[in-house]
mmCIF file of C-alpha atoms and ligand atoms in Angstrom:
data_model
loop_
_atom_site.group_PDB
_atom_site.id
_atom_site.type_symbol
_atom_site.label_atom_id
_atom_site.label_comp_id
_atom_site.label_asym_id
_atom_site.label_seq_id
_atom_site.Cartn_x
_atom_site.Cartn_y
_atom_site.Cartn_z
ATOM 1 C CA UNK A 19 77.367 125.666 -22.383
ATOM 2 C CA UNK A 20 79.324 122.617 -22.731
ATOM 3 C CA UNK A 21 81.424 121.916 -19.650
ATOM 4 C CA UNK A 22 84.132 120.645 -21.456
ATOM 5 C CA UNK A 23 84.089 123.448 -23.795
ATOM 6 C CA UNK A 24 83.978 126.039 -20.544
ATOM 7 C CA UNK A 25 87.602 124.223 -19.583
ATOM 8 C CA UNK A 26 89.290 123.358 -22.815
ATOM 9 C CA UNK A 27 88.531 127.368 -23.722
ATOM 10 C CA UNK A 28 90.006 128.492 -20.653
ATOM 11 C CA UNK A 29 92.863 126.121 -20.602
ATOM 12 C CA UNK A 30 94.062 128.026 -23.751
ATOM 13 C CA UNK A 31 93.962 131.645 -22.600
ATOM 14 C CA UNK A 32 96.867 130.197 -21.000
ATOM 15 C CA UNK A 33 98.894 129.959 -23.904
ATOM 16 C CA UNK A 34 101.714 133.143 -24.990
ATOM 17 C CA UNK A 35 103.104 133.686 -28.319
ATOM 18 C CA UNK A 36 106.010 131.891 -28.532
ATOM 19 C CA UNK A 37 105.716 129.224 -26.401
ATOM 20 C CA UNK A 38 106.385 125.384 -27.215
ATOM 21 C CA UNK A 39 102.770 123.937 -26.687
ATOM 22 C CA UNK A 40 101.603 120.074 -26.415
ATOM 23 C CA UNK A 41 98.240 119.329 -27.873
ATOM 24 C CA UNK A 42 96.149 116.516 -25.865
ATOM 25 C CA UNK A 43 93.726 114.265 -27.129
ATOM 26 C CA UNK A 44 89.539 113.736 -26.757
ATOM 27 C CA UNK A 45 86.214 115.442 -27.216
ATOM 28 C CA UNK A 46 87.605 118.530 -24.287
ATOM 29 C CA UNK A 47 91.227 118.403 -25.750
ATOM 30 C CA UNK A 48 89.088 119.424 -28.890
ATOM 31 C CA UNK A 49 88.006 122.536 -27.797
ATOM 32 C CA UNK A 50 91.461 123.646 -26.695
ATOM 33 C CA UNK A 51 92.714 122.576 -29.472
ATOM 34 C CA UNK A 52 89.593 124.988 -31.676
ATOM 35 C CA UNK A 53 90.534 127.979 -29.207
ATOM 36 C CA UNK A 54 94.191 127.686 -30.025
ATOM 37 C CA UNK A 55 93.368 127.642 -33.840
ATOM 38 C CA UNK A 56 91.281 131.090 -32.993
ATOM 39 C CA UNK A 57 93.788 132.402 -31.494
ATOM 40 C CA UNK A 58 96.735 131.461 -33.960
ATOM 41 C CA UNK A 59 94.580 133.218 -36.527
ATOM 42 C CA UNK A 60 93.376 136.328 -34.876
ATOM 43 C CA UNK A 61 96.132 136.916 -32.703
ATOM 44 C CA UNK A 62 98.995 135.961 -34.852
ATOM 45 C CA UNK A 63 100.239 133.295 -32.214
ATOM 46 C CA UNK A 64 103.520 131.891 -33.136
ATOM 47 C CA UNK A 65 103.432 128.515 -31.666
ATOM 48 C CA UNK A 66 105.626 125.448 -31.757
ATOM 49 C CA UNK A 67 102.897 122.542 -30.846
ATOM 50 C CA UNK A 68 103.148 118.250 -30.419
ATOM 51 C CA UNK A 69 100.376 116.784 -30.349
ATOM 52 C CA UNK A 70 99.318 113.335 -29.254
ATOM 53 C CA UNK A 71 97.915 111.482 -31.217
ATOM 54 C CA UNK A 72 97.203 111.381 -35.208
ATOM 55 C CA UNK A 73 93.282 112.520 -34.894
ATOM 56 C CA UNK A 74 95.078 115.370 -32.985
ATOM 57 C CA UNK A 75 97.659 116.219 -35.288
ATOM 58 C CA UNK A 76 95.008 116.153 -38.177
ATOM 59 C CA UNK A 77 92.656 118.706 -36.406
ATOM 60 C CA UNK A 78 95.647 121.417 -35.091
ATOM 61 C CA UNK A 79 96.783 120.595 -38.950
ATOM 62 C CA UNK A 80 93.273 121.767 -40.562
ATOM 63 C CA UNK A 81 93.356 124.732 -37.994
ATOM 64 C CA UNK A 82 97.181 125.956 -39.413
ATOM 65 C CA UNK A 83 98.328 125.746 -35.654
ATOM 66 C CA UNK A 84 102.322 124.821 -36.583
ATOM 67 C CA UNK A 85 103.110 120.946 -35.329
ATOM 68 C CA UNK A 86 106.569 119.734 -34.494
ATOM 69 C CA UNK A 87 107.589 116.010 -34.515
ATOM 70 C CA UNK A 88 108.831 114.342 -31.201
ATOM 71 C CA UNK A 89 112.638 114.707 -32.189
ATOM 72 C CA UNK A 90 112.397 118.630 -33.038
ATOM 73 C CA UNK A 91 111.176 119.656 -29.399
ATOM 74 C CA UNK A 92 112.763 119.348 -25.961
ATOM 75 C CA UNK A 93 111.141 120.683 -23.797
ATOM 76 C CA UNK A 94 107.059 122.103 -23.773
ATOM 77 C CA UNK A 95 105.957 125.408 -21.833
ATOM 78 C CA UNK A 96 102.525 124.218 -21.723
ATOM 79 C CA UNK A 97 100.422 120.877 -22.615
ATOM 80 C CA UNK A 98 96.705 120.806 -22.631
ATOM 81 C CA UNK A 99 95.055 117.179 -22.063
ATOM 82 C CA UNK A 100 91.786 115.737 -20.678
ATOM 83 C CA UNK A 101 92.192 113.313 -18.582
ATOM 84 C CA UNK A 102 89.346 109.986 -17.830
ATOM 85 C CA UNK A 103 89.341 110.334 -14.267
ATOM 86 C CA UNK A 104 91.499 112.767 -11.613
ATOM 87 C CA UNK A 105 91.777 112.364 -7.651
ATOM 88 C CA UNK A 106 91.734 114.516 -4.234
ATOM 89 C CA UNK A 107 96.072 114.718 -5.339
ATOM 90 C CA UNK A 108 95.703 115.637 -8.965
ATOM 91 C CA UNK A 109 96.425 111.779 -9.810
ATOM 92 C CA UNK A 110 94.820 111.217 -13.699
ATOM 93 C CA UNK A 111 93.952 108.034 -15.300
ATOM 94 C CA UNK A 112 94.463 108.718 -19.030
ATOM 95 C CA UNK A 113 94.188 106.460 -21.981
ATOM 96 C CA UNK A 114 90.148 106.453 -22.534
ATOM 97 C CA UNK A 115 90.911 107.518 -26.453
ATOM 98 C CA UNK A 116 93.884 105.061 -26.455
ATOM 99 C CA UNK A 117 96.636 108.172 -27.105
ATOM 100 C CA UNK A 118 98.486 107.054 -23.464
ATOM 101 C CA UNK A 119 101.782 106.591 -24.666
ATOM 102 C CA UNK A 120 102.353 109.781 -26.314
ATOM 103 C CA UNK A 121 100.722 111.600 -23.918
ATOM 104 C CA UNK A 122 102.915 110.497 -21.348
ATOM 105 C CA UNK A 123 105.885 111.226 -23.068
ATOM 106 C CA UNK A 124 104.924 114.432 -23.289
ATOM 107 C CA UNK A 125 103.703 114.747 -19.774
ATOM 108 C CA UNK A 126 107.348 113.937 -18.841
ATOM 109 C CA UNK A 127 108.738 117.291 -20.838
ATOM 110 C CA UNK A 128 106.338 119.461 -19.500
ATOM 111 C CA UNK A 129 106.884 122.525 -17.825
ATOM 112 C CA UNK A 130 103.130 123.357 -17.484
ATOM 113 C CA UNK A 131 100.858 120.422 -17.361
ATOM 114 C CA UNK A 132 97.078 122.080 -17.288
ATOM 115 C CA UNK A 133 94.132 119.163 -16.860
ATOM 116 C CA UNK A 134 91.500 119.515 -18.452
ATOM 117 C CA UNK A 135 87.782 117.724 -17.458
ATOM 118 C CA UNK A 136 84.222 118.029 -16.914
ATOM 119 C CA UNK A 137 82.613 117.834 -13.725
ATOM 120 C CA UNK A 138 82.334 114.018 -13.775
ATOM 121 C CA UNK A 139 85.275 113.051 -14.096
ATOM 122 C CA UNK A 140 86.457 114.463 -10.122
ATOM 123 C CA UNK A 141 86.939 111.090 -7.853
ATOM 124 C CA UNK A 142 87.885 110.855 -4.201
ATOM 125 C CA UNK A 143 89.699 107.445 -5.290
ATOM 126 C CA UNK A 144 90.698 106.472 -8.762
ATOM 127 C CA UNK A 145 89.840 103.050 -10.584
ATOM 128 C CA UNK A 146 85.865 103.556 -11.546
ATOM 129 C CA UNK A 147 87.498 104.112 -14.762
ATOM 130 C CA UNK A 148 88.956 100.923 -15.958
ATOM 131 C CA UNK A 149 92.738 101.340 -16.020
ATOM 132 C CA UNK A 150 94.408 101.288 -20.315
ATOM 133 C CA UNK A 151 97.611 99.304 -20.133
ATOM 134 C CA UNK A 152 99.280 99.780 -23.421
ATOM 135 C CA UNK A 153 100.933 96.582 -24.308
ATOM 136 C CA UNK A 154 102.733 94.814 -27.621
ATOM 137 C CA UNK A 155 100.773 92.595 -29.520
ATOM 138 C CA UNK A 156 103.054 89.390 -29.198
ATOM 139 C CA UNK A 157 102.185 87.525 -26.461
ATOM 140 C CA UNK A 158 99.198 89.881 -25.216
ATOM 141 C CA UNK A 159 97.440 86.988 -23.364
ATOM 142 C CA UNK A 160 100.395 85.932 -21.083
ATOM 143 C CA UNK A 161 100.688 90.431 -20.397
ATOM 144 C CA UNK A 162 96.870 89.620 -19.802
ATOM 145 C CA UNK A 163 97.937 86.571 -17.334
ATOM 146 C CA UNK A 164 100.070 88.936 -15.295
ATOM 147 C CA UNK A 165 97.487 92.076 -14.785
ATOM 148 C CA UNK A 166 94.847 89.523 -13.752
ATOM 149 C CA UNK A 167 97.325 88.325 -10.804
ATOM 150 C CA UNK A 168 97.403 91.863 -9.423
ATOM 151 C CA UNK A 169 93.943 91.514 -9.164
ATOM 152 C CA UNK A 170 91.890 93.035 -12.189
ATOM 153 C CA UNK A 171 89.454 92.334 -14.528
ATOM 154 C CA UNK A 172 90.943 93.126 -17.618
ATOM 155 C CA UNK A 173 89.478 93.735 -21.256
ATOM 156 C CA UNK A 174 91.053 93.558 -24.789
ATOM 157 C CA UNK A 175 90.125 96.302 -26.037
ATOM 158 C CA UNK A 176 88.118 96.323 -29.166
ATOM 159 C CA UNK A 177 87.045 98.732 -32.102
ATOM 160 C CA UNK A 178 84.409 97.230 -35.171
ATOM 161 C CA UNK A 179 85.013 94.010 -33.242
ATOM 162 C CA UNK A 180 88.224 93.974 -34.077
ATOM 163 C CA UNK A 181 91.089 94.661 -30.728
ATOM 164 C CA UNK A 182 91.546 98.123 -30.798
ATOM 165 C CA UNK A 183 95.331 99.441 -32.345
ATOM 166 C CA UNK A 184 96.431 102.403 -30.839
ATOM 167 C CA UNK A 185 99.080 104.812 -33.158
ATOM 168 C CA UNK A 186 101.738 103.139 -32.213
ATOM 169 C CA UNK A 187 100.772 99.827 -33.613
ATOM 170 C CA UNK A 188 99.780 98.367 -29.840
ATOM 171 C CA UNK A 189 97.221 96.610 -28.499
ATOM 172 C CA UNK A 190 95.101 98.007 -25.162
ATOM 173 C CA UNK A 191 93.722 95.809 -22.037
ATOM 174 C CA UNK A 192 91.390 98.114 -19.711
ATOM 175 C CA UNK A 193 91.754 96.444 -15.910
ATOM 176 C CA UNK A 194 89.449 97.014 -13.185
ATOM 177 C CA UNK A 195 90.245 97.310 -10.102
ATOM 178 C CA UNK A 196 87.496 98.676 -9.271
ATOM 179 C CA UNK A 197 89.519 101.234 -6.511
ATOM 180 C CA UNK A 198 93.390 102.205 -6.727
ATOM 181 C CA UNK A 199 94.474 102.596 -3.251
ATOM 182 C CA UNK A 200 98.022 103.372 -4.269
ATOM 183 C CA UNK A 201 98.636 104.977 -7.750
ATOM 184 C CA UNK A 202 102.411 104.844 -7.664
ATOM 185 C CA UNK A 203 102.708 101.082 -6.075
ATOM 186 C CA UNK A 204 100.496 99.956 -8.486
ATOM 187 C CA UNK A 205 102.170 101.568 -11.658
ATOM 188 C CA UNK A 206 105.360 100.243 -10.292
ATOM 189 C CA UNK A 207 104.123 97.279 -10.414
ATOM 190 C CA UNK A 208 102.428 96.969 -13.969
ATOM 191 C CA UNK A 209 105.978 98.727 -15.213
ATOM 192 C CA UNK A 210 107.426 95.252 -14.143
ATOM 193 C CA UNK A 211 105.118 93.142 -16.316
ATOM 194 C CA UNK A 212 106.933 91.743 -20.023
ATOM 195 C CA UNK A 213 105.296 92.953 -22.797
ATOM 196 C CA UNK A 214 103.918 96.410 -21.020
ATOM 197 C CA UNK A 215 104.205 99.711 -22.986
ATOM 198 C CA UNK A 216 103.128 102.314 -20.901
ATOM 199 C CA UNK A 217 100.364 102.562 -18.110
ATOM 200 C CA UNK A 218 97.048 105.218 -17.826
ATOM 201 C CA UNK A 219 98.107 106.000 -14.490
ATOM 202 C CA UNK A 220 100.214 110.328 -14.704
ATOM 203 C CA UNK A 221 100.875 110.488 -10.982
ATOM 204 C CA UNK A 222 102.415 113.818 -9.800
ATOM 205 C CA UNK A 223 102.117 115.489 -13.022
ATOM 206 C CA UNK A 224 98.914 117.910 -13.000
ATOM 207 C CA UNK A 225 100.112 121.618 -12.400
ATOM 208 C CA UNK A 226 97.011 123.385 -12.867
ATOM 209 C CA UNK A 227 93.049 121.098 -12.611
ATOM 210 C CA UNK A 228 90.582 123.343 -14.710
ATOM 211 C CA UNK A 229 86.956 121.989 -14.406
ATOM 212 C CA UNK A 230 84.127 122.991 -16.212
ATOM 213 C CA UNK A 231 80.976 122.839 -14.758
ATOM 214 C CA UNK A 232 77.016 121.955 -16.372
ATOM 215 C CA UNK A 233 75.767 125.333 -14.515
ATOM 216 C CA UNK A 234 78.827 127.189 -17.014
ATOM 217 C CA UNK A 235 81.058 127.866 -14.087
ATOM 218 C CA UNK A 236 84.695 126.736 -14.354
ATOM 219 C CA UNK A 237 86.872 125.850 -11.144
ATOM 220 C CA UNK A 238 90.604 126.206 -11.034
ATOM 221 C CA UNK A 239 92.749 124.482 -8.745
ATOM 222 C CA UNK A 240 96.742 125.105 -8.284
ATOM 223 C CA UNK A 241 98.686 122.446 -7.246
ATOM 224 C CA UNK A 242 101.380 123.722 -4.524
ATOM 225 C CA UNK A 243 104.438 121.127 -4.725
HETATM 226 C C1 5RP N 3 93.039 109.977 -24.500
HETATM 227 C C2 5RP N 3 92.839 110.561 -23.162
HETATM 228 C C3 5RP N 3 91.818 111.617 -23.021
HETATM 229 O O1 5RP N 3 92.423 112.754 -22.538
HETATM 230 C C4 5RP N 3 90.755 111.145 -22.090
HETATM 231 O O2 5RP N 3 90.230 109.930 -22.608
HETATM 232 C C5 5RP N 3 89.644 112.165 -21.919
HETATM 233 O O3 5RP N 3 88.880 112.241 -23.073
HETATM 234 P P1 5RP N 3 87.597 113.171 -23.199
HETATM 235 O O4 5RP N 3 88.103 114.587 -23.092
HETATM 236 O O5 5RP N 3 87.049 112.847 -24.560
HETATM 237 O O6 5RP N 3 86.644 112.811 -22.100
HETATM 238 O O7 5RP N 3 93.484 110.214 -22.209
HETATM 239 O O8 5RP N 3 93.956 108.939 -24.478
#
């Protein structure tokens, strides 16, 4: 079975009628996002969901799970989300399908944040995964000056050749930095930077880490604050 099928499916038996639900976004947010639909059908779920991103929205849409804008909700019982990398602490770099912004917002309302990833995704140290810095288009190269000086390599990134434009109408640079010592420090310092939006880097977040597994076993891990 597919190991990020194993954790998105689990992920949702978390989810009780009548809860306020955030929807994340990629290929293991899918699955969730499928097993929610079952269950809003079959169980008669009454759900009040965000998601996070349009491609997100569309699917929960197709699937008649009920979605709620950003000003109707305050407050989420549980979000779902993959995540493109996650350390020893539970730290995530997000952002790999561009939908960081809104999933960080909703991150930040939370009650329940449950991670969702494969086996290969589990690092001692983040920063294999190149780091998505949201940022506005005007002015991207001198943004692009300052990330370089905290010593990345970072990318404009691009779709059809084209830089890639995230939902919110933004641009993306991916940085390298090839290990993250210090999550916090370093998203501290990117917040400084003109012209940033918002930063792959959800430190202190993760509640519960469920990964699936090739072999079609599925780990849980608690975090005790
Ligand atoms: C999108 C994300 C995704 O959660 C992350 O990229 C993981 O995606 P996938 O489940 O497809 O591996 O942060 O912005």
């Amino acid at each position: 079975m597919n190991p990020k099928q194993i954790a998105g499916e689990k992920a949702a038996s978390y989810i009780k009628d009548g809860m306020n639900v955030g929807l994340g976004t990629g290929s293991t947010s899918f699955f969730a996002i499928q097993k929610i639909g079952d269950r809003v059908k079959n169980e008669g779920l009454k759900l009040k969901c965000i998601a996070t991103s349009n491609e997100s929205e569309k699917l929960a849409r197709e699937l008649n799970i009920p979605i709620y804008g950003f000003d109707e909700i305050k407050e989420l019982d549980i979000t779902i989300d993959g995540a493109d990398e996650v350390d020893k602490d539970f730290n995530l770099i997000k952002g790999g399908g561009g939908a960081l912004l809104r999933e960080k917002i909703i991150a930040y309302i939370t009650k329940h944040y449950i991670i969702i990833v494969d086996e290969s995704k589990v690092a001692e140290t983040l920063g294999k995964f190149h780091l998505p810095v949201e940022v506005v288009q005007f002015g991207w190269q001198r943004t692009f000056d300052h990330l370089q000086n905290l010593g990345c390599v970072p990318t404009l990134r691009q779709k059809n050749n084209q830089p890639f434009i995230t939902d919110n109408g933004n641009y993306i640079l991916d940085c390298d930095f090839k290990k993250i010592e210090n999550p916090k420090s370093l998203e501290a310092a990117i917040h400084e930077i003109p012209g940033v939006v918002e930063i792959g880097l959800f430190i202190d977040r993760t509640n519960t880490l469920i990964v699936g597994h090739s072999d079609g076993e599925v780990e849980i891990f608690e975090k005790t604050k």
